Coordinates of C-alpha atoms and ligand atoms in Angstrom, one line a residue:
M1 CA 51.5 -97.9 -197.0
S2 CA 54.7 -96.3 -198.2
T3 CA 56.8 -97.0 -201.3
L4 CA 60.5 -96.5 -201.8
N5 CA 61.9 -95.5 -205.2
F6 CA 65.0 -97.4 -206.0
N7 CA 67.0 -96.4 -209.1
I8 CA 68.7 -98.9 -211.2
G9 CA 71.0 -98.2 -214.1
V10 CA 70.7 -100.9 -216.8
L11 CA 74.0 -101.0 -218.6
G12 CA 75.6 -103.3 -221.1
H13 CA 77.1 -103.6 -224.6
V14 CA 74.9 -102.7 -227.7
D15 CA 72.3 -105.4 -228.3
S16 CA 73.0 -107.3 -225.1
G17 CA 69.3 -107.0 -224.4
K18 CA 69.0 -104.0 -222.0
T19 CA 65.7 -102.8 -223.4
S20 CA 64.2 -106.3 -223.6
L21 CA 65.3 -106.9 -220.0
A22 CA 63.7 -103.7 -218.7
K23 CA 60.4 -104.6 -220.5
A24 CA 60.5 -108.2 -219.3
L25 CA 61.1 -107.1 -215.7
S26 CA 58.2 -104.8 -215.7
T27 CA 55.9 -107.4 -217.3
V28 CA 56.9 -110.3 -215.1
A29 CA 56.8 -108.2 -212.0
S30 CA 53.3 -107.0 -212.8
T31 CA 51.9 -110.5 -213.5
A32 CA 53.8 -112.6 -211.0
C33 CA 54.5 -110.4 -208.1
F34 CA 51.9 -107.7 -207.9
D35 CA 48.6 -108.7 -209.3
K36 CA 46.8 -109.4 -206.1
N37 CA 48.0 -106.2 -204.6
P38 CA 45.8 -103.1 -203.9
Q39 CA 48.4 -100.9 -205.5
S40 CA 48.5 -102.9 -208.7
K41 CA 47.8 -99.8 -210.8
Q42 CA 51.3 -98.6 -210.1
R43 CA 52.9 -101.5 -212.0
G44 CA 54.8 -101.2 -215.2
I45 CA 54.6 -97.5 -215.6
T46 CA 56.5 -96.5 -218.7
L47 CA 57.9 -93.2 -217.7
D48 CA 59.9 -92.2 -220.8
L49 CA 61.9 -93.9 -223.5
G50 CA 64.8 -94.8 -221.3
F51 CA 62.8 -95.0 -218.0
S52 CA 60.5 -97.8 -217.0
S53 CA 59.4 -99.0 -213.6
F54 CA 57.8 -101.8 -211.7
T55 CA 56.7 -102.1 -208.1
I56 CA 56.9 -105.2 -205.8
Q57 CA 56.5 -105.9 -202.2
S58 CA 59.7 -104.9 -200.4
N59 CA 62.1 -107.2 -198.5
E60 CA 62.5 -107.4 -194.8
I61 CA 65.1 -104.7 -194.5
L62 CA 63.0 -102.1 -196.2
Q63 CA 59.8 -103.3 -194.4
K64 CA 61.6 -102.7 -191.1
N65 CA 62.3 -99.2 -192.3
G66 CA 58.7 -98.5 -193.0
Y67 CA 58.6 -99.3 -196.7
D68 CA 56.0 -101.9 -197.7
F69 CA 56.7 -101.6 -201.4
V70 CA 59.7 -100.7 -203.6
Q71 CA 59.4 -99.1 -207.0
Y72 CA 62.4 -100.0 -209.2
T73 CA 63.0 -97.3 -211.7
L74 CA 65.1 -98.7 -214.5
V75 CA 67.2 -96.3 -216.4
D76 CA 67.9 -98.0 -219.7
C77 CA 71.0 -96.5 -221.2
P78 CA 71.2 -96.9 -225.0
G79 CA 74.4 -95.8 -226.8
H80 CA 77.7 -94.9 -225.3
A81 CA 77.6 -91.2 -225.3
S82 CA 74.1 -91.0 -224.0
L83 CA 75.0 -93.7 -221.5
I84 CA 77.6 -91.5 -219.9
K85 CA 75.2 -88.5 -220.0
T86 CA 72.4 -90.5 -218.4
I87 CA 74.6 -91.9 -215.8
I88 CA 76.2 -88.6 -215.0
G89 CA 72.8 -86.9 -214.8
G90 CA 71.6 -89.4 -212.3
A91 CA 74.9 -90.4 -210.8
Q92 CA 73.9 -89.2 -207.3
I93 CA 70.8 -91.4 -207.3
I94 CA 71.8 -94.6 -209.2
D95 CA 71.5 -97.0 -206.3
M96 CA 72.4 -100.2 -208.2
M97 CA 73.6 -101.2 -211.6
L98 CA 72.3 -104.1 -213.7
L99 CA 75.1 -105.2 -216.0
V100 CA 73.6 -107.1 -219.0
I101 CA 75.9 -109.4 -220.8
D102 CA 75.0 -111.5 -223.9
I103 CA 76.1 -114.9 -222.7
T104 CA 76.9 -116.0 -226.3
K105 CA 79.4 -113.0 -226.7
G106 CA 80.8 -112.6 -223.2
I107 CA 82.5 -109.4 -222.1
Q108 CA 82.6 -106.9 -225.0
T109 CA 84.2 -103.4 -225.3
Q110 CA 81.2 -101.5 -223.9
T111 CA 80.7 -104.1 -221.1
A112 CA 84.1 -103.0 -219.9
E113 CA 83.2 -99.3 -220.2
C114 CA 80.0 -99.9 -218.3
L115 CA 81.9 -101.6 -215.5
I116 CA 84.2 -98.5 -215.3
I117 CA 81.2 -96.1 -215.2
G118 CA 79.5 -98.4 -212.6
E119 CA 82.6 -98.3 -210.5
I120 CA 82.6 -94.5 -210.6
C121 CA 78.9 -94.1 -209.9
C122 CA 77.5 -96.8 -207.7
N123 CA 78.4 -99.4 -205.1
K124 CA 76.3 -102.5 -205.9
M125 CA 76.0 -104.5 -209.1
L126 CA 73.8 -107.4 -210.2
I127 CA 75.1 -109.2 -213.4
V128 CA 72.5 -110.6 -215.8
L129 CA 73.7 -113.1 -218.3
N130 CA 71.1 -112.7 -221.1
K131 CA 70.1 -114.7 -224.2
L132 CA 70.4 -118.0 -222.3
D133 CA 67.8 -119.5 -224.8
L134 CA 70.4 -119.3 -227.6
I135 CA 72.4 -122.0 -225.8
E136 CA 71.3 -125.6 -226.0
P137 CA 69.6 -126.6 -222.8
D138 CA 72.2 -129.3 -221.9
K139 CA 75.1 -126.9 -222.4
R140 CA 73.6 -124.0 -220.4
S141 CA 74.9 -124.8 -216.9
S142 CA 78.5 -125.2 -218.2
A143 CA 78.3 -122.0 -220.2
V144 CA 77.0 -120.1 -217.1
E145 CA 79.8 -121.6 -215.0
K146 CA 82.4 -120.6 -217.5
M147 CA 81.2 -117.0 -217.8
S148 CA 80.9 -116.7 -214.0
K149 CA 84.5 -117.8 -213.6
R150 CA 85.7 -115.3 -216.2
L151 CA 83.7 -112.5 -214.5
S152 CA 85.0 -113.3 -211.1
K153 CA 88.5 -113.1 -212.4
T154 CA 87.8 -109.7 -214.1
L155 CA 86.1 -108.3 -211.0
E156 CA 88.8 -109.6 -208.6
N157 CA 90.0 -106.7 -206.4
T158 CA 87.3 -104.3 -207.6
K159 CA 84.4 -103.2 -205.5
F160 CA 82.2 -105.4 -207.6
A161 CA 84.0 -108.7 -206.6
N162 CA 81.4 -111.4 -205.7
S163 CA 78.5 -109.6 -207.4
P164 CA 75.6 -112.0 -207.8
I165 CA 75.0 -113.4 -211.3
V166 CA 71.7 -114.5 -212.7
S167 CA 71.2 -116.1 -216.2
V168 CA 68.0 -115.2 -218.1
A169 CA 66.4 -114.9 -221.5
A170 CA 64.7 -111.6 -221.6
S171 CA 63.3 -111.6 -225.1
L172 CA 59.6 -111.0 -225.4
P173 CA 57.3 -112.6 -227.9
I174 CA 56.8 -110.3 -230.9
N175 CA 53.0 -110.3 -230.8
E176 CA 50.1 -111.5 -228.8
N177 CA 49.4 -114.5 -231.1
E178 CA 52.9 -115.7 -230.7
K179 CA 52.7 -115.1 -227.0
E180 CA 49.8 -117.6 -226.7
N181 CA 51.6 -120.2 -228.9
Q182 CA 54.9 -119.9 -227.1
E183 CA 55.6 -121.5 -223.8
S184 CA 56.5 -118.7 -221.4
E185 CA 59.5 -120.7 -220.4
K186 CA 60.9 -120.2 -223.9
S187 CA 60.0 -116.5 -224.3
M188 CA 61.3 -115.4 -220.9
L189 CA 63.6 -117.6 -218.9
N190 CA 64.4 -117.1 -215.2
M191 CA 62.9 -113.7 -214.9
D192 CA 61.3 -114.6 -211.6
L193 CA 64.7 -115.7 -210.3
L194 CA 66.1 -112.3 -211.3
I195 CA 63.4 -110.4 -209.6
N196 CA 63.8 -112.5 -206.4
K197 CA 67.6 -111.8 -206.4
L198 CA 67.0 -108.1 -207.0
K199 CA 64.5 -108.0 -204.1
E200 CA 67.0 -109.9 -201.9
I201 CA 69.9 -107.6 -202.4
T202 CA 68.0 -104.3 -202.4
F203 CA 69.2 -102.1 -199.5
L204 CA 68.0 -98.9 -197.9
P205 CA 69.7 -96.2 -199.9
E206 CA 70.9 -93.0 -198.3
R207 CA 68.4 -90.3 -198.9
N208 CA 68.7 -86.9 -197.3
E209 CA 66.0 -84.4 -197.9
Q210 CA 67.9 -81.8 -195.9
N211 CA 71.0 -82.2 -198.0
G212 CA 71.3 -78.7 -199.3
P213 CA 69.4 -77.0 -202.2
F214 CA 66.9 -78.6 -204.5
L215 CA 68.2 -80.2 -207.7
Y216 CA 65.9 -82.1 -210.0
S217 CA 67.0 -83.8 -213.2
V218 CA 64.2 -83.6 -215.8
D219 CA 63.9 -86.2 -218.5
H220 CA 60.5 -85.4 -219.9
C221 CA 58.3 -82.3 -220.2
F222 CA 54.7 -82.1 -221.5
T223 CA 51.5 -80.1 -221.2
V224 CA 48.5 -81.4 -219.4
K225 CA 45.4 -79.6 -220.5
G226 CA 43.8 -77.6 -217.7
Q227 CA 46.7 -78.3 -215.4
G228 CA 49.9 -76.6 -216.7
T229 CA 53.3 -78.0 -217.7
V230 CA 54.3 -81.2 -216.1
M231 CA 57.9 -82.3 -215.9
T232 CA 59.0 -85.8 -214.9
G233 CA 62.3 -86.6 -213.4
T234 CA 64.4 -87.6 -210.4
I235 CA 65.3 -85.4 -207.4
L236 CA 69.1 -85.5 -207.1
N237 CA 69.4 -83.3 -204.0
G238 CA 67.3 -81.7 -201.3
N239 CA 63.5 -81.5 -201.5
V240 CA 60.6 -79.6 -203.2
K241 CA 57.3 -78.5 -201.8
V242 CA 54.1 -77.1 -203.4
N243 CA 54.3 -73.3 -203.8
D244 CA 58.2 -73.4 -203.8
T245 CA 59.8 -71.1 -206.3
V246 CA 62.2 -73.1 -208.6
E247 CA 64.5 -72.0 -211.4
I248 CA 65.0 -73.5 -214.8
P249 CA 68.6 -72.3 -215.3
I250 CA 68.8 -73.0 -219.1
L251 CA 65.8 -70.7 -219.7
K252 CA 67.0 -68.3 -217.0
C253 CA 63.4 -68.2 -215.5
K254 CA 61.8 -68.8 -212.2
N255 CA 58.4 -70.5 -211.6
K256 CA 56.0 -71.6 -208.9
V257 CA 55.4 -75.3 -208.2
K258 CA 51.6 -75.9 -208.6
S259 CA 51.5 -79.5 -207.7
I260 CA 53.7 -82.6 -207.2
Q261 CA 52.9 -86.3 -207.8
V262 CA 54.9 -89.2 -206.5
F263 CA 53.8 -92.7 -207.6
R264 CA 50.9 -91.0 -209.3
K265 CA 49.5 -89.6 -206.1
P266 CA 49.4 -85.9 -205.3
V267 CA 51.8 -85.0 -202.5
D268 CA 52.9 -81.8 -200.8
K269 CA 56.6 -82.6 -200.8
A270 CA 59.1 -84.9 -202.6
I271 CA 62.7 -85.7 -201.5
Q272 CA 66.1 -86.8 -202.8
G273 CA 65.8 -90.1 -204.8
D274 CA 62.1 -89.7 -205.6
R275 CA 60.9 -89.9 -209.1
C276 CA 58.2 -87.4 -209.3
G277 CA 56.1 -85.2 -211.6
I278 CA 56.2 -81.5 -210.9
C279 CA 53.6 -79.2 -212.4
L280 CA 54.6 -75.6 -213.1
A281 CA 52.4 -72.6 -213.8
N282 CA 52.8 -70.3 -216.8
F283 CA 55.4 -72.2 -218.6
D284 CA 55.5 -73.5 -222.2
S285 CA 56.6 -77.2 -222.4
K286 CA 58.0 -76.7 -225.9
Q287 CA 60.8 -74.6 -224.5
F288 CA 62.3 -77.3 -222.3
E289 CA 63.0 -81.0 -222.9
R290 CA 65.7 -82.2 -220.5
G291 CA 67.9 -80.6 -217.9
F292 CA 68.1 -79.2 -214.4
V293 CA 65.5 -77.5 -212.3
C294 CA 66.7 -76.2 -209.0
S295 CA 66.5 -73.8 -206.1
P296 CA 67.1 -70.3 -207.5
G297 CA 70.8 -69.7 -208.0
Y298 CA 72.0 -73.2 -207.2
V299 CA 73.0 -74.4 -210.7
K300 CA 75.8 -72.2 -212.1
N301 CA 77.1 -71.4 -215.5
S302 CA 80.7 -72.5 -215.4
Y303 CA 83.3 -71.6 -218.0
A304 CA 86.1 -73.7 -216.4
V305 CA 86.2 -76.0 -213.4
I306 CA 88.9 -77.6 -211.3
I307 CA 88.7 -81.3 -210.3
E308 CA 90.9 -83.8 -208.6
L309 CA 91.6 -86.1 -211.5
K310 CA 91.3 -89.8 -211.0
K311 CA 92.7 -91.7 -214.0
I312 CA 91.0 -94.8 -215.3
R313 CA 93.6 -97.6 -215.0
H314 CA 92.4 -99.2 -218.3
F315 CA 92.9 -96.0 -220.3
K316 CA 96.2 -96.8 -222.0
S317 CA 97.2 -93.5 -223.6
K318 CA 98.9 -90.6 -221.9
I319 CA 96.8 -87.7 -220.5
E320 CA 98.5 -84.5 -221.6
S321 CA 98.2 -80.9 -220.5
M322 CA 96.8 -78.7 -223.3
S323 CA 95.0 -81.7 -224.9
K324 CA 91.2 -81.9 -225.5
F325 CA 88.8 -84.4 -224.0
H326 CA 85.1 -85.0 -224.2
I327 CA 83.8 -83.9 -220.9
S328 CA 80.4 -85.1 -219.7
I329 CA 79.0 -83.0 -216.9
G330 CA 75.4 -82.3 -215.9
H331 CA 73.3 -82.9 -219.0
E332 CA 76.0 -82.0 -221.4
T333 CA 79.0 -83.6 -223.2
L334 CA 81.4 -81.1 -224.8
L335 CA 85.0 -80.7 -225.8
A336 CA 87.3 -79.0 -223.3
K337 CA 91.0 -78.4 -222.9
I338 CA 92.7 -79.7 -219.8
E339 CA 95.8 -78.5 -217.9
L340 CA 97.3 -80.7 -215.1
F341 CA 98.9 -79.7 -211.9
S342 CA 99.8 -81.4 -208.6
T343 CA 101.0 -81.0 -205.1
E344 CA 103.4 -83.2 -203.2
S345 CA 102.4 -81.6 -199.9
D346 CA 100.1 -83.4 -197.5
D347 CA 97.3 -80.9 -197.9
D348 CA 94.1 -82.9 -198.0
N349 CA 92.0 -80.4 -199.9
F350 CA 92.4 -78.2 -202.9
N351 CA 92.8 -74.6 -201.9
M352 CA 93.0 -71.6 -204.3
S353 CA 95.5 -70.0 -202.1
N354 CA 98.1 -72.8 -202.4
E355 CA 100.7 -73.1 -205.1
Y356 CA 100.7 -76.1 -207.5
L357 CA 103.3 -77.5 -209.8
H358 CA 102.3 -77.8 -213.5
V359 CA 102.3 -81.4 -214.8
P360 CA 103.0 -81.8 -218.5
E361 CA 101.5 -85.3 -218.7
I362 CA 100.6 -88.4 -216.7
D363 CA 100.4 -92.1 -217.5
Q364 CA 99.8 -95.1 -215.3
E365 CA 103.5 -95.8 -214.7
F366 CA 104.1 -92.2 -213.5
L367 CA 101.1 -92.4 -211.1
D368 CA 102.1 -95.8 -209.8
Q369 CA 105.6 -94.5 -209.1
K370 CA 104.3 -91.4 -207.3
G371 CA 102.1 -93.6 -205.0
K372 CA 98.7 -93.3 -203.4
N373 CA 99.0 -89.9 -201.8
F374 CA 99.9 -88.1 -204.9
K375 CA 97.1 -85.9 -206.2
V376 CA 96.7 -84.6 -209.7
Y377 CA 94.3 -81.8 -210.3
A378 CA 93.0 -80.6 -213.7
L379 CA 91.7 -77.2 -214.9
I380 CA 89.0 -78.0 -217.4
D381 CA 88.5 -75.2 -219.8
F382 CA 85.1 -75.3 -221.6
S383 CA 85.7 -71.9 -223.3
T384 CA 87.8 -73.7 -225.9
D385 CA 84.7 -75.4 -227.4
S386 CA 83.7 -73.1 -230.2
T387 CA 80.2 -74.5 -230.3
N388 CA 79.6 -73.3 -226.7
D389 CA 80.0 -69.8 -225.5
Q390 CA 77.4 -70.1 -222.8
G391 CA 79.5 -72.2 -220.4
V392 CA 78.2 -75.4 -218.7
L393 CA 75.3 -75.7 -216.3
C394 CA 76.5 -77.6 -213.2
V395 CA 76.7 -77.5 -209.4
D396 CA 79.7 -77.8 -207.1
D397 CA 80.8 -81.3 -206.3
S398 CA 79.1 -82.6 -209.6
L399 CA 80.7 -85.6 -211.1
L400 CA 82.5 -85.2 -214.4
I401 CA 83.8 -87.8 -216.8
G402 CA 86.6 -87.2 -219.4
S403 CA 86.7 -89.5 -222.4
K404 CA 88.0 -89.8 -226.0
L405 CA 84.7 -90.6 -227.7
D406 CA 86.3 -90.2 -231.1
T407 CA 88.5 -93.2 -230.6
D408 CA 87.5 -95.9 -233.1
I409 CA 85.3 -98.3 -231.1
H410 CA 86.6 -101.3 -233.2
L411 CA 90.1 -100.7 -231.7
N412 CA 88.8 -102.3 -228.5
Q413 CA 90.4 -99.6 -226.4
C414 CA 88.9 -98.1 -223.2
R415 CA 87.7 -94.6 -224.2
I416 CA 87.0 -93.3 -220.7
A417 CA 90.1 -91.5 -219.4
F418 CA 89.4 -90.0 -216.1
Y419 CA 86.7 -88.7 -213.7
G420 CA 86.5 -86.3 -210.8
R421 CA 84.2 -84.1 -208.7
I422 CA 84.1 -80.3 -209.1
L423 CA 86.2 -78.6 -206.5
H424 CA 86.1 -75.0 -207.9
S425 CA 84.3 -73.4 -210.8
F426 CA 85.0 -70.2 -212.7
T427 CA 81.6 -68.6 -213.3
N428 CA 82.7 -65.4 -214.9
K429 CA 82.8 -65.3 -218.7
E430 CA 86.0 -63.3 -218.5
F431 CA 87.6 -65.8 -216.1
K432 CA 90.8 -65.9 -218.1
A433 CA 91.5 -62.3 -217.4
N434 CA 89.8 -61.9 -214.1
D435 CA 89.9 -65.1 -212.0
L436 CA 92.4 -67.5 -213.5
P437 CA 95.6 -65.5 -212.5
S438 CA 94.6 -66.3 -208.9
L439 CA 95.2 -70.0 -209.6
K440 CA 98.9 -70.3 -208.7
V441 CA 100.2 -73.0 -211.0
Y442 CA 103.9 -72.8 -211.7
K443 CA 106.5 -74.4 -213.9
E444 CA 109.9 -75.0 -212.4
K445 CA 112.7 -73.2 -214.4
S446 CA 116.4 -73.2 -214.1
R447 CA 118.9 -70.9 -215.7
E448 CA 122.7 -70.7 -215.7
G449 CA 125.0 -67.7 -216.2
V450 CA 128.5 -66.7 -215.2
V451 CA 130.2 -64.1 -213.0
E452 CA 131.9 -61.5 -215.1
R453 CA 133.8 -59.6 -212.4
K454 CA 133.8 -58.2 -208.9
H455 CA 132.0 -54.9 -208.5
D456 CA 132.8 -54.1 -204.9
E457 CA 133.2 -56.0 -201.6
F458 CA 129.5 -57.0 -201.6
T459 CA 128.5 -57.1 -205.3
I460 CA 129.5 -58.8 -208.4
I461 CA 128.4 -58.4 -212.1
G462 CA 126.9 -61.4 -213.8
K463 CA 126.1 -62.2 -217.5
S464 CA 124.7 -64.8 -219.8
L465 CA 121.6 -65.4 -217.7
F466 CA 119.3 -63.1 -219.5
K467 CA 118.9 -61.8 -223.0
K468 CA 119.5 -58.1 -223.8
E469 CA 115.7 -57.5 -224.1
T470 CA 114.7 -59.4 -220.9
N471 CA 112.8 -57.3 -218.5
M472 CA 115.2 -57.6 -215.6
D473 CA 112.7 -56.1 -213.1
L474 CA 110.8 -59.4 -213.1
F475 CA 113.8 -61.1 -211.6
V476 CA 115.0 -58.5 -209.1
G477 CA 115.0 -60.0 -205.6
L478 CA 115.4 -63.6 -206.7
K479 CA 118.1 -65.7 -205.0
V480 CA 121.0 -67.2 -206.9
K481 CA 123.7 -69.7 -206.0
L482 CA 127.3 -69.5 -207.2
S483 CA 129.5 -72.5 -208.0
T484 CA 131.8 -71.3 -205.3
G485 CA 129.1 -71.9 -202.7
D486 CA 128.2 -68.2 -202.2
E487 CA 124.6 -67.1 -202.2
G488 CA 123.3 -63.8 -203.4
V489 CA 120.3 -61.9 -204.6
I490 CA 119.7 -60.2 -208.0
E491 CA 119.9 -56.5 -207.2
S492 CA 119.3 -54.8 -210.5
G493 CA 120.2 -54.8 -214.2
F494 CA 123.6 -53.5 -215.2
G495 CA 124.0 -51.6 -218.5
Q496 CA 122.1 -52.5 -221.6
S497 CA 123.4 -55.9 -222.6
G498 CA 121.5 -58.2 -220.2
K499 CA 124.2 -58.0 -217.4
F500 CA 123.1 -57.7 -213.8
K501 CA 124.3 -56.9 -210.3
I502 CA 124.2 -59.6 -207.6
R503 CA 124.5 -58.6 -203.9
I504 CA 126.3 -61.1 -201.7
Q505 CA 124.8 -60.4 -198.3
N506 CA 127.8 -61.6 -196.2
G507 CA 130.4 -60.2 -198.6
L508 CA 132.3 -62.1 -201.2
S509 CA 133.9 -65.3 -199.9
Q510 CA 137.7 -65.8 -200.2
T511 CA 137.1 -68.6 -202.7
L512 CA 135.0 -66.3 -204.8
K513 CA 137.5 -63.5 -204.6
D514 CA 140.4 -65.9 -205.6
S515 CA 138.4 -67.3 -208.5
L516 CA 137.7 -63.8 -209.8
D517 CA 141.3 -62.7 -209.2
K518 CA 142.8 -63.4 -212.6
K519 CA 146.3 -62.9 -211.2
T520 CA 146.0 -66.2 -209.1
G521 CA 145.1 -68.0 -212.3
S522 CA 142.5 -70.1 -210.5
S523 CA 139.7 -68.8 -212.8
Q524 CA 141.7 -70.2 -215.6
S525 CA 141.9 -73.7 -214.1
N526 CA 138.3 -74.0 -212.8
G527 CA 136.7 -72.1 -215.6
P528 CA 134.3 -69.1 -214.9
V529 CA 132.2 -69.0 -211.7
K530 CA 128.7 -70.2 -212.5
I531 CA 125.5 -68.5 -211.4
I532 CA 122.5 -70.8 -210.9
L533 CA 119.0 -69.4 -210.8
N534 CA 116.1 -71.7 -209.9
F535 CA 112.7 -70.0 -210.0
K536 CA 109.0 -70.6 -210.5
R537 CA 107.0 -69.1 -213.4
F538 CA 103.3 -68.9 -212.8
I539 CA 101.6 -69.9 -216.0
Y540 CA 98.3 -68.0 -215.5
D541 CA 99.9 -64.8 -214.2
D542 CA 100.2 -62.5 -217.2
K543 CA 102.3 -60.0 -215.2
K544 CA 104.9 -62.8 -215.4
K545 CA 106.4 -62.0 -212.0
M546 CA 108.8 -64.8 -211.0
S547 CA 109.1 -66.3 -207.6
Q548 CA 110.9 -69.0 -205.7
Ligands
LIG601 N1 67.2 -114.9 -228.3 C1 67.2 -113.8 -227.5 N2 67.2 -112.6 -228.1 C2 67.2 -111.6 -227.2 C3 67.1 -111.7 -225.8 N3 67.1 -110.5 -225.3 C4 67.1 -109.6 -226.3 N4 67.2 -110.3 -227.5 C5 67.3 -109.7 -228.8 O1 68.5 -109.0 -229.0 C6 68.3 -107.8 -229.7 C7 68.7 -106.6 -228.9 O2 67.9 -106.4 -227.8 P1 67.7 -105.0 -227.1 O3 66.8 -105.3 -225.9 O4 67.2 -104.0 -228.1 O5 69.2 -104.7 -226.7 P2 69.8 -103.4 -226.1 O6 70.9 -103.8 -225.3 O7 68.7 -102.6 -225.4 O8 70.2 -102.6 -227.4 P3 70.8 -101.1 -227.5 O9 69.8 -100.3 -226.8 O10 70.8 -100.9 -229.0 O11 72.2 -101.1 -227.0 C8 66.8 -107.8 -230.1 O12 66.7 -108.3 -231.4 C9 66.2 -108.7 -229.1 O13 65.0 -109.3 -229.6 C10 67.1 -113.0 -225.3 O14 67.0 -113.3 -224.1 N5 67.1 -114.0 -226.2

């Protein structure tokens, strides 16, 4: 008999009843659905503060795929910051989201933020309207109908449109005496309906044990006497076998896998999506609480990363280059400075050898104007967080979320600003000096000067384009346009006062000659001949060489 582990993120506003729901689900599942089952010992395992699980018989789809049972691992996400962290840590394996809404309060600020995070991280949602018991029995159906209508309007045109809705009361009796005195109908309402709905919509999640190196997100670490140090967590990527050597990147150490348990049974191997316990030899559990364990060398220390930035539509403020955001990545949330750049070309993928235009700021209006194919990238620089000189532990393609967590929550504003997956990471501590200059991000510059006089048949002398102290060598070779239509190239500086020589490849045109010939008087009537120089200045290139 085999069991599938199905991971569910339990999200919702503070006090909506997430923890009560997770507890109630486990309890009801174990009494109503599982008791007569030979595997009943697996029920209701409390894995960690935020993790609980229950196992039931699986639906037809899973059975056809060889799974007789399904273990639902509920990831109960408490406050906002830890919510983002938990979700990010497990983003690759959250198969479904349970959105808990207090039916007496409706959609609240964090409900909306949970919806945004859900949209980023998973494809399926089940909505739970909780605290049904607080509504008079004869008013319940109309209250549920009203909330359902509101929700379907909110979710219109999102990937969560038509998500199923179940109304429940998840609160548990406070103690055993009370439990006996209370009707179960009053203490827990409709939980069996919820479990049935969950069972009905559970699908076969994509799991790929061959999918690259091993990555394991540890949420608990403890010592088992006579065994060694046991970690519990979820496999985000790849697989792990007994005797494999794994790395604990935060401790910079490698260790051998002594044994593995899945669903409390010893196994030789565990794969992506599995919640499992891994026992390591020679390792002190006090050194490590939460974080990644991986194939040696897979998780990297990054000091800056590049993402394709997807703005959250509900984030109303501008996102500006040089500004700081809270960046949640891997198991960390820290402050980082962002710099935006874009390309208008049809290139599908980010490429370090391409050139990109610096973008000072974006807002929704700007992005809507630019259209769907416009891509904004962001360089996210963690080295600006003074509390962190170690960089950030992450892997390529990791999800990252940018938010303004210091926004006053009472302002009812969406604090999540953007998200994206890592396209490139700078793993050298000296990246600013060594690696960043190879990122070709430019600002478009335009300068105007005037022609002073003709030098010979092919060259003219220009002025007022540069200051006396400008290093003219940086501009030699750049093309300029004249207001007479002539085109030339800056050949060299001329004298000490910022003047320069322009070579006109085809020789001076008659119009240019006439304009410069004071005797004709034309330079008087049309004013001086203008020199227009358009060029690119690469912002990370400290040699400051200009280009076009
Ligand atoms: N009447 C009633 N109270 C409920 C129900 N579910 C939860 N509660 C109560 O609501 C309060 C909050 O419940 P929790 O389960 O802690 O809510 P939470 O969403 O996990 O809270 P945070 O983790 O702090 O965000 C507690 O006092 C619960 O007893 C319910 O169905 N009916």
